PDB file of C-alpha atoms and ligand atoms in Angstrom:
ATOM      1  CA  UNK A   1    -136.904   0.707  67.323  1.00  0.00           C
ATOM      2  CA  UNK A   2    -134.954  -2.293  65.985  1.00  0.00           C
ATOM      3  CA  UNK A   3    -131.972  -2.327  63.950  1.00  0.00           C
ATOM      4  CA  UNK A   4    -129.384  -4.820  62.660  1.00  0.00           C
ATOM      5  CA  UNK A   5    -125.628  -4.902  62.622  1.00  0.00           C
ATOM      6  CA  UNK A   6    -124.180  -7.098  60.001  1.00  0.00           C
ATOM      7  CA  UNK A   7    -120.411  -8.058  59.530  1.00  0.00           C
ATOM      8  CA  UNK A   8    -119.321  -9.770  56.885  1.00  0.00           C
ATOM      9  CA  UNK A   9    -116.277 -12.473  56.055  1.00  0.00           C
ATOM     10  CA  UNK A  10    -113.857 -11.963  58.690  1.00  0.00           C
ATOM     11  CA  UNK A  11    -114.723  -9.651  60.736  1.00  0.00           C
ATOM     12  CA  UNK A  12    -115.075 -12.045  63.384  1.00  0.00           C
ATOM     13  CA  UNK A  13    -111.188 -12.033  63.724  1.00  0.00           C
ATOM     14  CA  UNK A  14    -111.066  -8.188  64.671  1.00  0.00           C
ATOM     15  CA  UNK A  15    -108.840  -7.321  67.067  1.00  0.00           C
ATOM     16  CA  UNK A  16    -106.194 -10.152  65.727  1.00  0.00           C
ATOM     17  CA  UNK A  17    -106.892  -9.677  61.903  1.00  0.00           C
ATOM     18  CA  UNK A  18    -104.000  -7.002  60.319  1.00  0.00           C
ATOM     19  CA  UNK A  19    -104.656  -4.737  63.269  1.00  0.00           C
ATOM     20  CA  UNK A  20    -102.921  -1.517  61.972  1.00  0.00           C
ATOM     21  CA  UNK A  21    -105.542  -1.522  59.430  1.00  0.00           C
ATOM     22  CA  UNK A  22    -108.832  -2.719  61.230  1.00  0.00           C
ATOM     23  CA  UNK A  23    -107.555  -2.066  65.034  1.00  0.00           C
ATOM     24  CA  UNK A  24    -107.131  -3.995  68.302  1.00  0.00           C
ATOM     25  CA  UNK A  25    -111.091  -3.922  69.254  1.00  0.00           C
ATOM     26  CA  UNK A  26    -112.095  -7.299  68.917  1.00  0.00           C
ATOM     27  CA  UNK A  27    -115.601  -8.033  67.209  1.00  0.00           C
ATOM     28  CA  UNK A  28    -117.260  -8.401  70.880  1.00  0.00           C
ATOM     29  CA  UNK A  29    -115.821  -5.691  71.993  1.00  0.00           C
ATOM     30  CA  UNK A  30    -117.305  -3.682  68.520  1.00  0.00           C
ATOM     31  CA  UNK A  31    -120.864  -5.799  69.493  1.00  0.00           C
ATOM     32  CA  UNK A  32    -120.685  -4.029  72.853  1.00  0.00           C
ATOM     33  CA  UNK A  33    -119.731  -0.615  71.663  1.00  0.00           C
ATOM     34  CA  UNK A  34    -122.695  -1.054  69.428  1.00  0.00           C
ATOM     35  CA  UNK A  35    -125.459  -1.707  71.682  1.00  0.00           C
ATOM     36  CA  UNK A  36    -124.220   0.647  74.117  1.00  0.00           C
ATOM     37  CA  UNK A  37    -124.223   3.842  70.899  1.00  0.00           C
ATOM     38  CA  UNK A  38    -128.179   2.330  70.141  1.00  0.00           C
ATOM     39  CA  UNK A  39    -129.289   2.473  73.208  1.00  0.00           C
ATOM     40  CA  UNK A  40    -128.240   6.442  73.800  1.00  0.00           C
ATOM     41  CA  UNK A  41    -130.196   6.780  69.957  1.00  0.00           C
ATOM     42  CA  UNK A  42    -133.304   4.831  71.022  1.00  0.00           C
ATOM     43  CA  UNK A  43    -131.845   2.006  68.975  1.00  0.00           C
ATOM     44  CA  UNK A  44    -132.182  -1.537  69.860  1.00  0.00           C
ATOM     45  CA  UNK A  45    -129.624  -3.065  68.293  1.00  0.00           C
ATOM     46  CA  UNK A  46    -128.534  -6.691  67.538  1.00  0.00           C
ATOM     47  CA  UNK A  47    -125.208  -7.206  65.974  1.00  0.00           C
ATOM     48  CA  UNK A  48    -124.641 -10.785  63.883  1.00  0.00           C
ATOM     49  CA  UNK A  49    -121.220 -11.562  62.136  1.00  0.00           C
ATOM     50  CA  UNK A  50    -121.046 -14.635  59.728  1.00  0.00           C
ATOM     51  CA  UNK A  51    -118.383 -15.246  56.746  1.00  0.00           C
ATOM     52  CA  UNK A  52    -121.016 -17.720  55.027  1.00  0.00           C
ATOM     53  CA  UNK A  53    -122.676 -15.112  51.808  1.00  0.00           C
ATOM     54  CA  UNK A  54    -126.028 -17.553  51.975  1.00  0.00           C
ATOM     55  CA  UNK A  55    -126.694 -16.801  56.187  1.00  0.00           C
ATOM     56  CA  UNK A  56    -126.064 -12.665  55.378  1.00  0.00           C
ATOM     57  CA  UNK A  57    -128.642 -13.122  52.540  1.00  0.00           C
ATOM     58  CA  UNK A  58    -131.338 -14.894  54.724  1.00  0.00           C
ATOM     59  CA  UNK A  59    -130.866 -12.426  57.928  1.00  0.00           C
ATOM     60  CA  UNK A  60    -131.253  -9.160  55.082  1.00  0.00           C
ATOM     61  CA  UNK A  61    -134.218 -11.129  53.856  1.00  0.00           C
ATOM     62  CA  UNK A  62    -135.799 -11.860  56.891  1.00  0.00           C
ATOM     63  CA  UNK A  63    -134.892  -7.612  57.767  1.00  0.00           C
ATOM     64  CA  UNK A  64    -136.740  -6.798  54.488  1.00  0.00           C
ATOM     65  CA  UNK A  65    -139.937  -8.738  55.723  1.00  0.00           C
ATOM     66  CA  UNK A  66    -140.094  -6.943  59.323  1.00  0.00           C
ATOM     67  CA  UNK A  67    -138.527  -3.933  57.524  1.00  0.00           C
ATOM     68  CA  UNK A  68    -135.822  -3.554  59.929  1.00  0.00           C
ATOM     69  CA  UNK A  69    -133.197  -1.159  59.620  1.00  0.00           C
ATOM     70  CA  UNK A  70    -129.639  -2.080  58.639  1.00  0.00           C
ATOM     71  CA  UNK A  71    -126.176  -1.405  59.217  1.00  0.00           C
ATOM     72  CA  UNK A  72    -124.046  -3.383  56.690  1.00  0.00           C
ATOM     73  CA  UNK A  73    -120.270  -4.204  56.649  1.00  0.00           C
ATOM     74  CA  UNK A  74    -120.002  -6.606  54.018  1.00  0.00           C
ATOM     75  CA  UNK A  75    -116.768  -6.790  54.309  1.00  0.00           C
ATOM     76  CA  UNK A  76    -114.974  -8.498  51.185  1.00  0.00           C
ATOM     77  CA  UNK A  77    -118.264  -9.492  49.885  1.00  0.00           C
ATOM     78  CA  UNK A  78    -118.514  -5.358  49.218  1.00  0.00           C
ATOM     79  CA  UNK A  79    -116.650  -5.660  46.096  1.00  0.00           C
ATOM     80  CA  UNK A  80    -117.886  -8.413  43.747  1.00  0.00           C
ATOM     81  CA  UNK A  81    -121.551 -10.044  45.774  1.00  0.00           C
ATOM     82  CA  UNK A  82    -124.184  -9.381  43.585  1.00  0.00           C
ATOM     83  CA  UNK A  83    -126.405 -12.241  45.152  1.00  0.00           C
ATOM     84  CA  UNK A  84    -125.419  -9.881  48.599  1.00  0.00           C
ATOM     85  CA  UNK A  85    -126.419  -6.401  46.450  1.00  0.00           C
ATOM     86  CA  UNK A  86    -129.629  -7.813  45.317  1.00  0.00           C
ATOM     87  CA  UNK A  87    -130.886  -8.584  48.959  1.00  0.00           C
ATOM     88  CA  UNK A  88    -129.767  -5.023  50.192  1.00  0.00           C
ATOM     89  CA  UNK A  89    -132.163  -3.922  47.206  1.00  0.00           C
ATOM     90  CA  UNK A  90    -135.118  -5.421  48.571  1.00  0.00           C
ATOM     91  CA  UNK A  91    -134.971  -3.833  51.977  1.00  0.00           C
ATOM     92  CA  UNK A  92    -137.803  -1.680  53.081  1.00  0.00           C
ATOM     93  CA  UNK A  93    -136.121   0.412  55.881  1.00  0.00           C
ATOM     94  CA  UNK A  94    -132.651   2.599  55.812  1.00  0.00           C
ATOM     95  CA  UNK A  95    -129.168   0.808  54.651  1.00  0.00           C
ATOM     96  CA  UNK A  96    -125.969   2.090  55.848  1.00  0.00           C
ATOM     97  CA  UNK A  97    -122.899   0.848  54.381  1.00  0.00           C
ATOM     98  CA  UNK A  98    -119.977   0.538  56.834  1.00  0.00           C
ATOM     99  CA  UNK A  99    -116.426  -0.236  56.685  1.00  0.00           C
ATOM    100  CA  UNK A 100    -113.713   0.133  59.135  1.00  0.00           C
ATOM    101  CA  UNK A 101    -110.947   1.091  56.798  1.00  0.00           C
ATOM    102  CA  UNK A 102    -111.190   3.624  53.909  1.00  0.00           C
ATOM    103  CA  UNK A 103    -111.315   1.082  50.994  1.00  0.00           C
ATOM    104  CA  UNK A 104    -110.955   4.095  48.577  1.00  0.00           C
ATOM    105  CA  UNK A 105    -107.768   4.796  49.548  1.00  0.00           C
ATOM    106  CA  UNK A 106    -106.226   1.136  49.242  1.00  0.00           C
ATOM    107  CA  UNK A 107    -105.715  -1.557  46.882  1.00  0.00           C
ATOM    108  CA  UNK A 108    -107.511  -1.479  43.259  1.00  0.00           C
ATOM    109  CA  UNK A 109    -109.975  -4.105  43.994  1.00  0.00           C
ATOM    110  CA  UNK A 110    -111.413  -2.304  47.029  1.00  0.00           C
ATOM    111  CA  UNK A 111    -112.212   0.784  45.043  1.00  0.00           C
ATOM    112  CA  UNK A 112    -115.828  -0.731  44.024  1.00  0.00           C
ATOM    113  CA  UNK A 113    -118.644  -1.360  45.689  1.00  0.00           C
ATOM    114  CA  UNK A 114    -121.242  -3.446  44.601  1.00  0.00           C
ATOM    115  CA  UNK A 115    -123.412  -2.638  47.289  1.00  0.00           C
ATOM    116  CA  UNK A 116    -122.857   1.518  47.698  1.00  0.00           C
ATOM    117  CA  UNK A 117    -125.480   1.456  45.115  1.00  0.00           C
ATOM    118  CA  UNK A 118    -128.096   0.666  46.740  1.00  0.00           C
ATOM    119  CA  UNK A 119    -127.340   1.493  50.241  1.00  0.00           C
ATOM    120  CA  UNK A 120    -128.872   4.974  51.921  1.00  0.00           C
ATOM    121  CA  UNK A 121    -125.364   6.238  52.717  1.00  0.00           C
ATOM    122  CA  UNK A 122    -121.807   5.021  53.098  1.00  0.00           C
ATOM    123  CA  UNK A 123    -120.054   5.127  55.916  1.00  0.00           C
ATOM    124  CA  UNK A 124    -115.974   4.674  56.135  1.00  0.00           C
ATOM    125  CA  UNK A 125    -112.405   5.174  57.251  1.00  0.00           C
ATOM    126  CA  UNK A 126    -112.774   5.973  60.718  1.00  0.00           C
ATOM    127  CA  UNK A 127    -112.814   2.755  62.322  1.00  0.00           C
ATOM    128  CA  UNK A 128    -114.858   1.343  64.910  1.00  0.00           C
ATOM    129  CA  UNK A 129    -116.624   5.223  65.359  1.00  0.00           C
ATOM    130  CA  UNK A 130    -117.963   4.543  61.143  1.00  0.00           C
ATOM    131  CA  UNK A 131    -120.072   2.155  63.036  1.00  0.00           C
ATOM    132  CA  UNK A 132    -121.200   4.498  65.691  1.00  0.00           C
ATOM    133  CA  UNK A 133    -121.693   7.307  62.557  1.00  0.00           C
ATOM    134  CA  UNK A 134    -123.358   5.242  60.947  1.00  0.00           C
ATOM    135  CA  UNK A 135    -126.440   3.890  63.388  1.00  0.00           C
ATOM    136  CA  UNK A 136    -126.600   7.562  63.888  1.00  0.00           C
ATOM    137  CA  UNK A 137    -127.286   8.428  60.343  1.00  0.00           C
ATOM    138  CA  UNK A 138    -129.883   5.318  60.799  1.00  0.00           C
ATOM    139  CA  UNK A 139    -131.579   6.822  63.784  1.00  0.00           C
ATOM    140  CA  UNK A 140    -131.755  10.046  61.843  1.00  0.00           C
ATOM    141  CA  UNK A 141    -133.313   8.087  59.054  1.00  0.00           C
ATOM    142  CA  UNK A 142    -135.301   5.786  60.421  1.00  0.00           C
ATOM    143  CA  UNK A 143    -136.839   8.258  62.868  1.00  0.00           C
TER     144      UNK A 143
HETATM  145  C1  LIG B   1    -113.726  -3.764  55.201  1.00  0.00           C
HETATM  146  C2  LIG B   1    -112.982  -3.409  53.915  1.00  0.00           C
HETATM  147  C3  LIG B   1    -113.014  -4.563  52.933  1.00  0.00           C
HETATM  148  O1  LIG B   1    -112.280  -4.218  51.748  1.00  0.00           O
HETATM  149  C4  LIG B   1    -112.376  -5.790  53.541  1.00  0.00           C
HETATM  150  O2  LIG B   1    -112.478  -6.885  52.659  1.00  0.00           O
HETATM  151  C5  LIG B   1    -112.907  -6.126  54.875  1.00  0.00           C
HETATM  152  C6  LIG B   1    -113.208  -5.048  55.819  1.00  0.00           C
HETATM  153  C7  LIG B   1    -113.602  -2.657  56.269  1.00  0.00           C
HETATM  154  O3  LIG B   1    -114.391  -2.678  57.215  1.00  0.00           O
HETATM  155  O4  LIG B   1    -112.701  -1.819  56.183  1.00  0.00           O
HETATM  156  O5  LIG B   1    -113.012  -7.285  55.252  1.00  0.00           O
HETATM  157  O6  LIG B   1    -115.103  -3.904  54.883  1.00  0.00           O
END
């Protein structure tokens, strides 16, 4: 079975973005850890990164048409993307919401989600394992 990784804004600087809160792994580095975690869960999975809101919309759209199942770290987008919330609504298959950090516990801002609403699950604070928690709460699903 397919499923997509999707990072949001920024995340394409892991490894030299504020590492004592998003750690040293770089994002290929989190792309291989990724595909390696699928393929034990019978996942094949193909991780994307953009900071552009309009490409994110068009790869969930095109996931809602072969009803592909996501994994979705929408990084700052999270807290204020409607346009972004409105595409996750549309999918067909299992959303999991993932985030590195624990936004809960830091500034104001990050306390809402705009997108926890209509994701499956949420997924956060543990770093690069809420990714590997999370495709297996999509296997589970999705399976
Ligand atoms: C993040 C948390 C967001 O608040 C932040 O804007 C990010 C990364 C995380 O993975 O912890 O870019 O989604």
């Amino acid at each position: 079975m397919r499923a997509l990784v999707l990072n949001g804004p920024n995340l394409g600087r892991l490894g030299s973005r504020e590492p004592e809160i998003y750690g040293s792994a770089s994002h290929d580095e989190l792309a291989n850890r990724c595909a390696q975690w699928g393929e034990e869960l019978g996942l094949q999975v193909e991780v994307r990164q953009s900071d552009d809101e309009a490409e994110l919309i068009s790869w969930l759209h095109a996931a809602a048409d072969s009803q592909t199942p996501v994994l979705l770290n929408p990084a700052a987008f999270t807290h204020y993307s409607y346009a972004l919330r409105d595409a996750c609504a549309a999918l067909r298959a299992p959303l999991v919401e993932v985030h590195l950090s624990n936004p809960a516990a830091r500034e104001e801002f990050r306390r809402t989600s705009v997108i926890s609403g209509v994701a499956s699950g949420t997924i956060a604070g543990f770093g690069l394992d809420s990714y590997r928690l999370g495709l297996l709460a999509l296997a589970a699903m999705a399976g």
